Amino acid sequence: MVAFNFTNAFISEIAKYALRGATPPPTSRLRGCLANTAVLTVSSTLESFLAAELIPGNGYSRQQVAIPSDGAFNITNKRHEMPTISPSWTASGGALQFQTVFLMADGDATASSIVSSVNTSTDTLTINAHGYSNGQKLTFSADSGGSLPTGITAATIYQVTNVATNTFQLQPNGGGSTIDITGAGSGTIRARSANGVIIAYGVDSNPVTLADGQPYTPVINLIFANAGYISGV
């Protein structure tokens, strides 16, 4: 069983909800995610986790995670036992390799989408039927051999602005002027969904490779997760 660690970012969020009474994220936006062999720690940024997240394919997608209950008292063991959650993936169409499982609260369903074109004259990016809304947060990466458009920096969070059905522009996270894109970049460019907070993660001792058709279901114990933050109660 993989041991899970709660991140510093999550602990900071707990303080906000416990002491300030902020509205917790909906349970429908709790996601189970997989990452590659990058070194991730409790202090790693959201950008670092997203840069390491697997791209969709071979059975990988973000899994919606349900909180089964608040736990129950076990008469036999004479203790209150917290519930566990178990996202599940099955390799499909080829092998699936990862080393880290992580939970994202308030996360989007789609991990990443491929940018089909970049217009440097209008500073717009095209992803057909992207479904974004103004304020959506994204980071960007280029597959091996490719390069990001000039004006867009890797491991940096941007906000979507001036949304149309298939196109959008970017601005700095928190608002500001539209990002000036002066070069189209090359190869496969991915827009990675960056809404949410990484709350917990577990690292396997070695990379895990699932053969085509092989399932994987980690068990995550909710030891001290703040009920208001996780389950919205």
mmCIF file of C-alpha atoms in Angstrom:
data_model
loop_
_atom_site.group_PDB
_atom_site.id
_atom_site.type_symbol
_atom_site.label_atom_id
_atom_site.label_comp_id
_atom_site.label_asym_id
_atom_site.label_seq_id
_atom_site.Cartn_x
_atom_site.Cartn_y
_atom_site.Cartn_z
ATOM 1 C CA MET A 1 0.000 0.000 0.000
ATOM 2 C CA VAL A 2 1.297 3.455 -0.908
ATOM 3 C CA ALA A 3 1.571 5.868 2.038
ATOM 4 C CA PHE A 4 -0.071 9.200 1.276
ATOM 5 C CA ASN A 5 1.197 12.593 2.442
ATOM 6 C CA PHE A 6 -0.830 15.761 2.843
ATOM 7 C CA THR A 7 0.692 18.763 1.068
ATOM 8 C CA ASN A 8 1.609 22.116 2.586
ATOM 9 C CA ALA A 9 -0.848 23.727 0.174
ATOM 10 C CA PHE A 10 -3.655 21.619 1.617
ATOM 11 C CA ILE A 11 -2.735 22.489 5.199
ATOM 12 C CA SER A 12 -2.862 26.188 4.272
ATOM 13 C CA GLU A 13 -6.290 25.687 2.709
ATOM 14 C CA ILE A 14 -7.509 23.899 5.836
ATOM 15 C CA ALA A 15 -6.626 26.963 7.892
ATOM 16 C CA LYS A 16 -8.673 29.168 5.573
ATOM 17 C CA TYR A 17 -11.754 26.989 5.826
ATOM 18 C CA ALA A 18 -11.432 26.301 9.536
ATOM 19 C CA LEU A 19 -10.780 29.890 10.594
ATOM 20 C CA ARG A 20 -12.361 32.006 7.873
ATOM 21 C CA GLY A 21 -15.426 29.965 7.006
ATOM 22 C CA ALA A 22 -14.856 29.923 3.249
ATOM 23 C CA THR A 23 -17.162 27.882 1.027
ATOM 24 C CA PRO A 24 -15.704 24.400 0.466
ATOM 25 C CA PRO A 25 -15.360 23.072 -3.077
ATOM 26 C CA PRO A 26 -18.076 20.694 -4.299
ATOM 27 C CA THR A 27 -17.526 16.982 -3.852
ATOM 28 C CA SER A 28 -18.010 16.447 -7.584
ATOM 29 C CA ARG A 29 -14.682 18.197 -8.235
ATOM 30 C CA LEU A 30 -12.455 15.897 -6.156
ATOM 31 C CA ARG A 31 -10.141 14.167 -8.658
ATOM 32 C CA GLY A 32 -7.715 11.272 -8.555
ATOM 33 C CA CYS A 33 -4.668 11.856 -10.791
ATOM 34 C CA LEU A 34 -1.464 10.084 -11.835
ATOM 35 C CA ALA A 35 2.001 11.579 -12.362
ATOM 36 C CA ASN A 36 5.275 10.390 -13.882
ATOM 37 C CA THR A 37 8.591 9.817 -12.080
ATOM 38 C CA ALA A 38 9.262 13.485 -11.275
ATOM 39 C CA VAL A 39 10.270 14.124 -7.654
ATOM 40 C CA LEU A 40 7.298 15.663 -5.824
ATOM 41 C CA THR A 41 7.168 16.666 -2.161
ATOM 42 C CA VAL A 42 4.747 18.246 0.310
ATOM 43 C CA SER A 43 6.177 21.626 -0.731
ATOM 44 C CA SER A 44 5.856 21.089 -4.493
ATOM 45 C CA THR A 45 3.793 23.700 -6.305
ATOM 46 C CA LEU A 46 0.597 23.075 -8.202
ATOM 47 C CA GLU A 47 2.571 23.786 -11.376
ATOM 48 C CA SER A 48 5.056 21.017 -10.527
ATOM 49 C CA PHE A 49 2.299 18.447 -10.040
ATOM 50 C CA LEU A 50 0.591 19.461 -13.279
ATOM 51 C CA ALA A 51 3.842 19.332 -15.243
ATOM 52 C CA ALA A 52 4.294 15.741 -14.065
ATOM 53 C CA GLU A 53 0.691 14.653 -14.610
ATOM 54 C CA LEU A 54 0.218 12.008 -17.281
ATOM 55 C CA ILE A 55 -1.278 13.063 -20.577
ATOM 56 C CA PRO A 56 -4.645 11.501 -21.491
ATOM 57 C CA GLY A 57 -4.292 8.164 -23.251
ATOM 58 C CA ASN A 58 -3.754 4.441 -22.656
ATOM 59 C CA GLY A 59 -6.480 4.523 -20.057
ATOM 60 C CA TYR A 60 -5.441 7.644 -18.162
ATOM 61 C CA SER A 61 -7.883 10.390 -17.312
ATOM 62 C CA ARG A 62 -8.675 12.231 -14.108
ATOM 63 C CA GLN A 63 -11.043 10.167 -11.991
ATOM 64 C CA GLN A 64 -13.887 11.687 -10.019
ATOM 65 C CA VAL A 65 -13.482 10.489 -6.424
ATOM 66 C CA ALA A 66 -16.457 9.980 -4.139
ATOM 67 C CA ILE A 67 -16.298 10.311 -0.356
ATOM 68 C CA PRO A 68 -18.255 7.244 0.827
ATOM 69 C CA SER A 69 -19.156 8.408 4.344
ATOM 70 C CA ASP A 70 -17.829 10.050 7.479
ATOM 71 C CA GLY A 71 -16.547 6.704 8.718
ATOM 72 C CA ALA A 72 -18.003 4.560 11.474
ATOM 73 C CA PHE A 73 -17.203 3.034 14.840
ATOM 74 C CA ASN A 74 -15.790 -0.482 14.499
ATOM 75 C CA ILE A 75 -17.145 -2.502 17.427
ATOM 76 C CA THR A 76 -14.634 -5.312 16.969
ATOM 77 C CA ASN A 77 -11.590 -3.027 16.902
ATOM 78 C CA LYS A 78 -13.213 -0.534 19.323
ATOM 79 C CA ARG A 79 -12.257 2.537 17.322
ATOM 80 C CA HIS A 80 -13.745 5.031 14.915
ATOM 81 C CA GLU A 81 -12.391 4.226 11.471
ATOM 82 C CA MET A 82 -12.171 6.888 8.803
ATOM 83 C CA PRO A 83 -13.358 6.070 5.285
ATOM 84 C CA THR A 84 -11.046 5.256 2.421
ATOM 85 C CA ILE A 85 -11.311 6.411 -1.164
ATOM 86 C CA SER A 86 -10.164 4.372 -4.137
ATOM 87 C CA PRO A 87 -9.776 5.948 -7.581
ATOM 88 C CA SER A 88 -9.200 3.322 -10.258
ATOM 89 C CA TRP A 89 -7.492 3.159 -13.636
ATOM 90 C CA THR A 90 -7.097 0.371 -16.188
ATOM 91 C CA ALA A 91 -4.474 0.494 -18.929
ATOM 92 C CA SER A 92 -6.189 0.488 -22.318
ATOM 93 C CA GLY A 93 -4.649 0.528 -25.771
ATOM 94 C CA GLY A 94 -1.116 0.146 -24.432
ATOM 95 C CA ALA A 95 0.954 0.228 -21.248
ATOM 96 C CA LEU A 96 0.469 2.939 -18.619
ATOM 97 C CA GLN A 97 3.421 4.009 -16.457
ATOM 98 C CA PHE A 98 3.416 6.296 -13.412
ATOM 99 C CA GLN A 99 4.938 6.615 -9.946
ATOM 100 C CA THR A 100 2.811 9.153 -8.071
ATOM 101 C CA VAL A 101 -0.920 9.212 -7.286
ATOM 102 C CA PHE A 102 -2.337 12.536 -6.162
ATOM 103 C CA LEU A 103 -5.664 14.056 -5.160
ATOM 104 C CA MET A 104 -6.827 17.407 -6.449
ATOM 105 C CA ALA A 105 -9.707 19.261 -4.802
ATOM 106 C CA ASP A 106 -11.804 21.589 -6.968
ATOM 107 C CA GLY A 107 -10.158 20.123 -10.070
ATOM 108 C CA ASP A 108 -11.466 20.005 -13.623
ATOM 109 C CA ALA A 109 -12.428 16.713 -15.251
ATOM 110 C CA THR A 110 -10.068 17.126 -18.208
ATOM 111 C CA ALA A 111 -6.350 16.932 -17.445
ATOM 112 C CA SER A 112 -5.090 18.495 -20.665
ATOM 113 C CA SER A 113 -6.063 19.310 -24.236
ATOM 114 C CA ILE A 114 -3.993 19.759 -27.394
ATOM 115 C CA VAL A 115 -3.743 23.268 -28.840
ATOM 116 C CA SER A 116 -4.596 22.907 -32.523
ATOM 117 C CA SER A 117 -3.316 26.312 -33.672
ATOM 118 C CA VAL A 118 -1.801 29.584 -32.448
ATOM 119 C CA ASN A 119 -2.528 32.949 -34.082
ATOM 120 C CA THR A 120 0.250 35.425 -33.324
ATOM 121 C CA SER A 121 -1.647 38.295 -35.001
ATOM 122 C CA THR A 122 -4.572 38.069 -32.574
ATOM 123 C CA ASP A 123 -2.779 36.381 -29.635
ATOM 124 C CA THR A 124 -5.354 33.597 -29.693
ATOM 125 C CA LEU A 125 -5.111 29.840 -29.206
ATOM 126 C CA THR A 126 -7.497 27.326 -30.732
ATOM 127 C CA ILE A 127 -8.836 24.174 -29.067
ATOM 128 C CA ASN A 128 -12.063 23.115 -30.758
ATOM 129 C CA ALA A 129 -15.035 23.052 -28.361
ATOM 130 C CA HIS A 130 -12.659 23.633 -25.416
ATOM 131 C CA GLY A 131 -15.447 24.409 -22.948
ATOM 132 C CA TYR A 132 -13.364 27.002 -21.082
ATOM 133 C CA SER A 133 -14.840 30.062 -19.434
ATOM 134 C CA ASN A 134 -13.187 33.352 -18.604
ATOM 135 C CA GLY A 135 -11.010 32.918 -15.535
ATOM 136 C CA GLN A 136 -10.228 29.229 -16.218
ATOM 137 C CA LYS A 137 -6.647 28.529 -15.127
ATOM 138 C CA LEU A 138 -4.173 26.749 -17.399
ATOM 139 C CA THR A 139 -0.507 25.870 -17.637
ATOM 140 C CA PHE A 140 1.213 24.809 -20.844
ATOM 141 C CA SER A 141 3.729 22.206 -21.909
ATOM 142 C CA ALA A 142 5.219 21.005 -25.183
ATOM 143 C CA ASP A 143 5.798 17.339 -25.956
ATOM 144 C CA SER A 144 9.340 16.122 -26.561
ATOM 145 C CA GLY A 145 10.866 17.873 -29.571
ATOM 146 C CA GLY A 146 8.361 20.733 -29.505
ATOM 147 C CA SER A 147 8.448 24.265 -28.113
ATOM 148 C CA LEU A 148 5.930 26.558 -26.476
ATOM 149 C CA PRO A 149 4.694 29.690 -28.252
ATOM 150 C CA THR A 150 6.901 32.705 -27.573
ATOM 151 C CA GLY A 151 5.274 34.675 -24.751
ATOM 152 C CA ILE A 152 4.039 31.585 -22.900
ATOM 153 C CA THR A 153 6.309 30.186 -20.161
ATOM 154 C CA ALA A 154 6.288 26.583 -18.975
ATOM 155 C CA ALA A 155 5.215 25.850 -15.363
ATOM 156 C CA THR A 156 3.367 29.183 -15.190
ATOM 157 C CA ILE A 157 -0.347 29.554 -14.476
ATOM 158 C CA TYR A 158 -2.386 31.745 -16.816
ATOM 159 C CA GLN A 159 -6.046 32.766 -16.897
ATOM 160 C CA VAL A 160 -8.274 32.340 -19.924
ATOM 161 C CA THR A 161 -9.859 35.505 -21.261
ATOM 162 C CA ASN A 162 -11.931 36.647 -24.285
ATOM 163 C CA VAL A 163 -13.395 33.182 -24.702
ATOM 164 C CA ALA A 164 -15.118 32.066 -27.919
ATOM 165 C CA THR A 165 -16.378 28.590 -28.780
ATOM 166 C CA ASN A 166 -13.055 27.373 -30.173
ATOM 167 C CA THR A 167 -10.576 30.126 -29.303
ATOM 168 C CA PHE A 168 -9.335 32.074 -26.295
ATOM 169 C CA GLN A 169 -6.632 34.459 -25.152
ATOM 170 C CA LEU A 170 -4.508 34.430 -22.025
ATOM 171 C CA GLN A 171 -3.680 36.876 -19.267
ATOM 172 C CA PRO A 172 -1.509 36.543 -16.145
ATOM 173 C CA ASN A 173 -2.990 34.598 -13.241
ATOM 174 C CA GLY A 174 -4.951 37.178 -11.270
ATOM 175 C CA GLY A 175 -5.680 39.370 -14.280
ATOM 176 C CA GLY A 176 -3.868 41.937 -16.380
ATOM 177 C CA SER A 177 -3.092 42.618 -20.008
ATOM 178 C CA THR A 178 -3.535 39.965 -22.672
ATOM 179 C CA ILE A 179 -0.403 37.874 -23.184
ATOM 180 C CA ASP A 180 1.453 38.937 -26.327
ATOM 181 C CA ILE A 181 2.209 35.799 -28.343
ATOM 182 C CA THR A 182 4.956 36.526 -30.855
ATOM 183 C CA GLY A 183 5.830 32.985 -31.997
ATOM 184 C CA ALA A 184 3.577 29.998 -32.712
ATOM 185 C CA GLY A 185 5.828 27.362 -31.135
ATOM 186 C CA SER A 186 6.172 23.875 -32.612
ATOM 187 C CA GLY A 187 5.166 20.259 -32.131
ATOM 188 C CA THR A 188 2.369 19.181 -29.800
ATOM 189 C CA ILE A 189 1.410 21.906 -27.326
ATOM 190 C CA ARG A 190 -0.807 21.013 -24.388
ATOM 191 C CA ALA A 191 -3.044 23.203 -22.249
ATOM 192 C CA ARG A 192 -3.157 21.658 -18.762
ATOM 193 C CA SER A 193 -6.141 22.399 -16.506
ATOM 194 C CA ALA A 194 -4.859 24.238 -13.429
ATOM 195 C CA ASN A 195 -7.915 24.929 -11.281
ATOM 196 C CA GLY A 196 -7.802 23.391 -7.825
ATOM 197 C CA VAL A 197 -5.484 22.487 -4.965
ATOM 198 C CA ILE A 198 -3.301 19.399 -4.604
ATOM 199 C CA ILE A 199 -4.261 17.995 -1.206
ATOM 200 C CA ALA A 200 -2.473 14.651 -0.921
ATOM 201 C CA TYR A 201 -0.121 12.422 -2.844
ATOM 202 C CA GLY A 202 1.534 9.017 -2.611
ATOM 203 C CA VAL A 203 4.766 7.936 -4.293
ATOM 204 C CA ASP A 204 5.413 4.299 -5.137
ATOM 205 C CA SER A 205 8.923 3.032 -4.374
ATOM 206 C CA ASN A 206 9.418 2.228 -8.069
ATOM 207 C CA PRO A 207 7.664 3.253 -11.281
ATOM 208 C CA VAL A 208 4.477 1.263 -11.836
ATOM 209 C CA THR A 209 3.853 -0.122 -15.319
ATOM 210 C CA LEU A 210 0.381 -1.446 -16.094
ATOM 211 C CA ALA A 211 0.139 -3.795 -19.047
ATOM 212 C CA ASP A 212 -2.750 -3.301 -21.452
ATOM 213 C CA GLY A 213 -5.914 -4.313 -19.583
ATOM 214 C CA GLN A 214 -4.318 -4.302 -16.117
ATOM 215 C CA PRO A 215 -6.169 -2.327 -13.393
ATOM 216 C CA TYR A 216 -4.745 -0.232 -10.547
ATOM 217 C CA THR A 217 -6.711 0.915 -7.495
ATOM 218 C CA PRO A 218 -4.854 2.684 -4.677
ATOM 219 C CA VAL A 219 -6.499 2.926 -1.259
ATOM 220 C CA ILE A 220 -6.270 6.386 0.312
ATOM 221 C CA ASN A 221 -7.068 6.716 3.998
ATOM 222 C CA LEU A 222 -8.734 9.988 4.983
ATOM 223 C CA ILE A 223 -6.942 10.212 8.323
ATOM 224 C CA PHE A 224 -7.436 13.836 9.313
ATOM 225 C CA ALA A 225 -8.894 15.536 6.264
ATOM 226 C CA ASN A 226 -11.093 18.467 7.214
ATOM 227 C CA ALA A 227 -14.675 17.312 6.585
ATOM 228 C CA GLY A 228 -15.829 20.755 5.482
ATOM 229 C CA TYR A 229 -13.090 21.056 2.892
ATOM 230 C CA ILE A 230 -13.224 17.542 1.504
ATOM 231 C CA SER A 231 -16.903 16.668 1.634
ATOM 232 C CA GLY A 232 -18.613 20.033 1.824
ATOM 233 C CA VAL A 233 -20.542 19.189 4.971
#
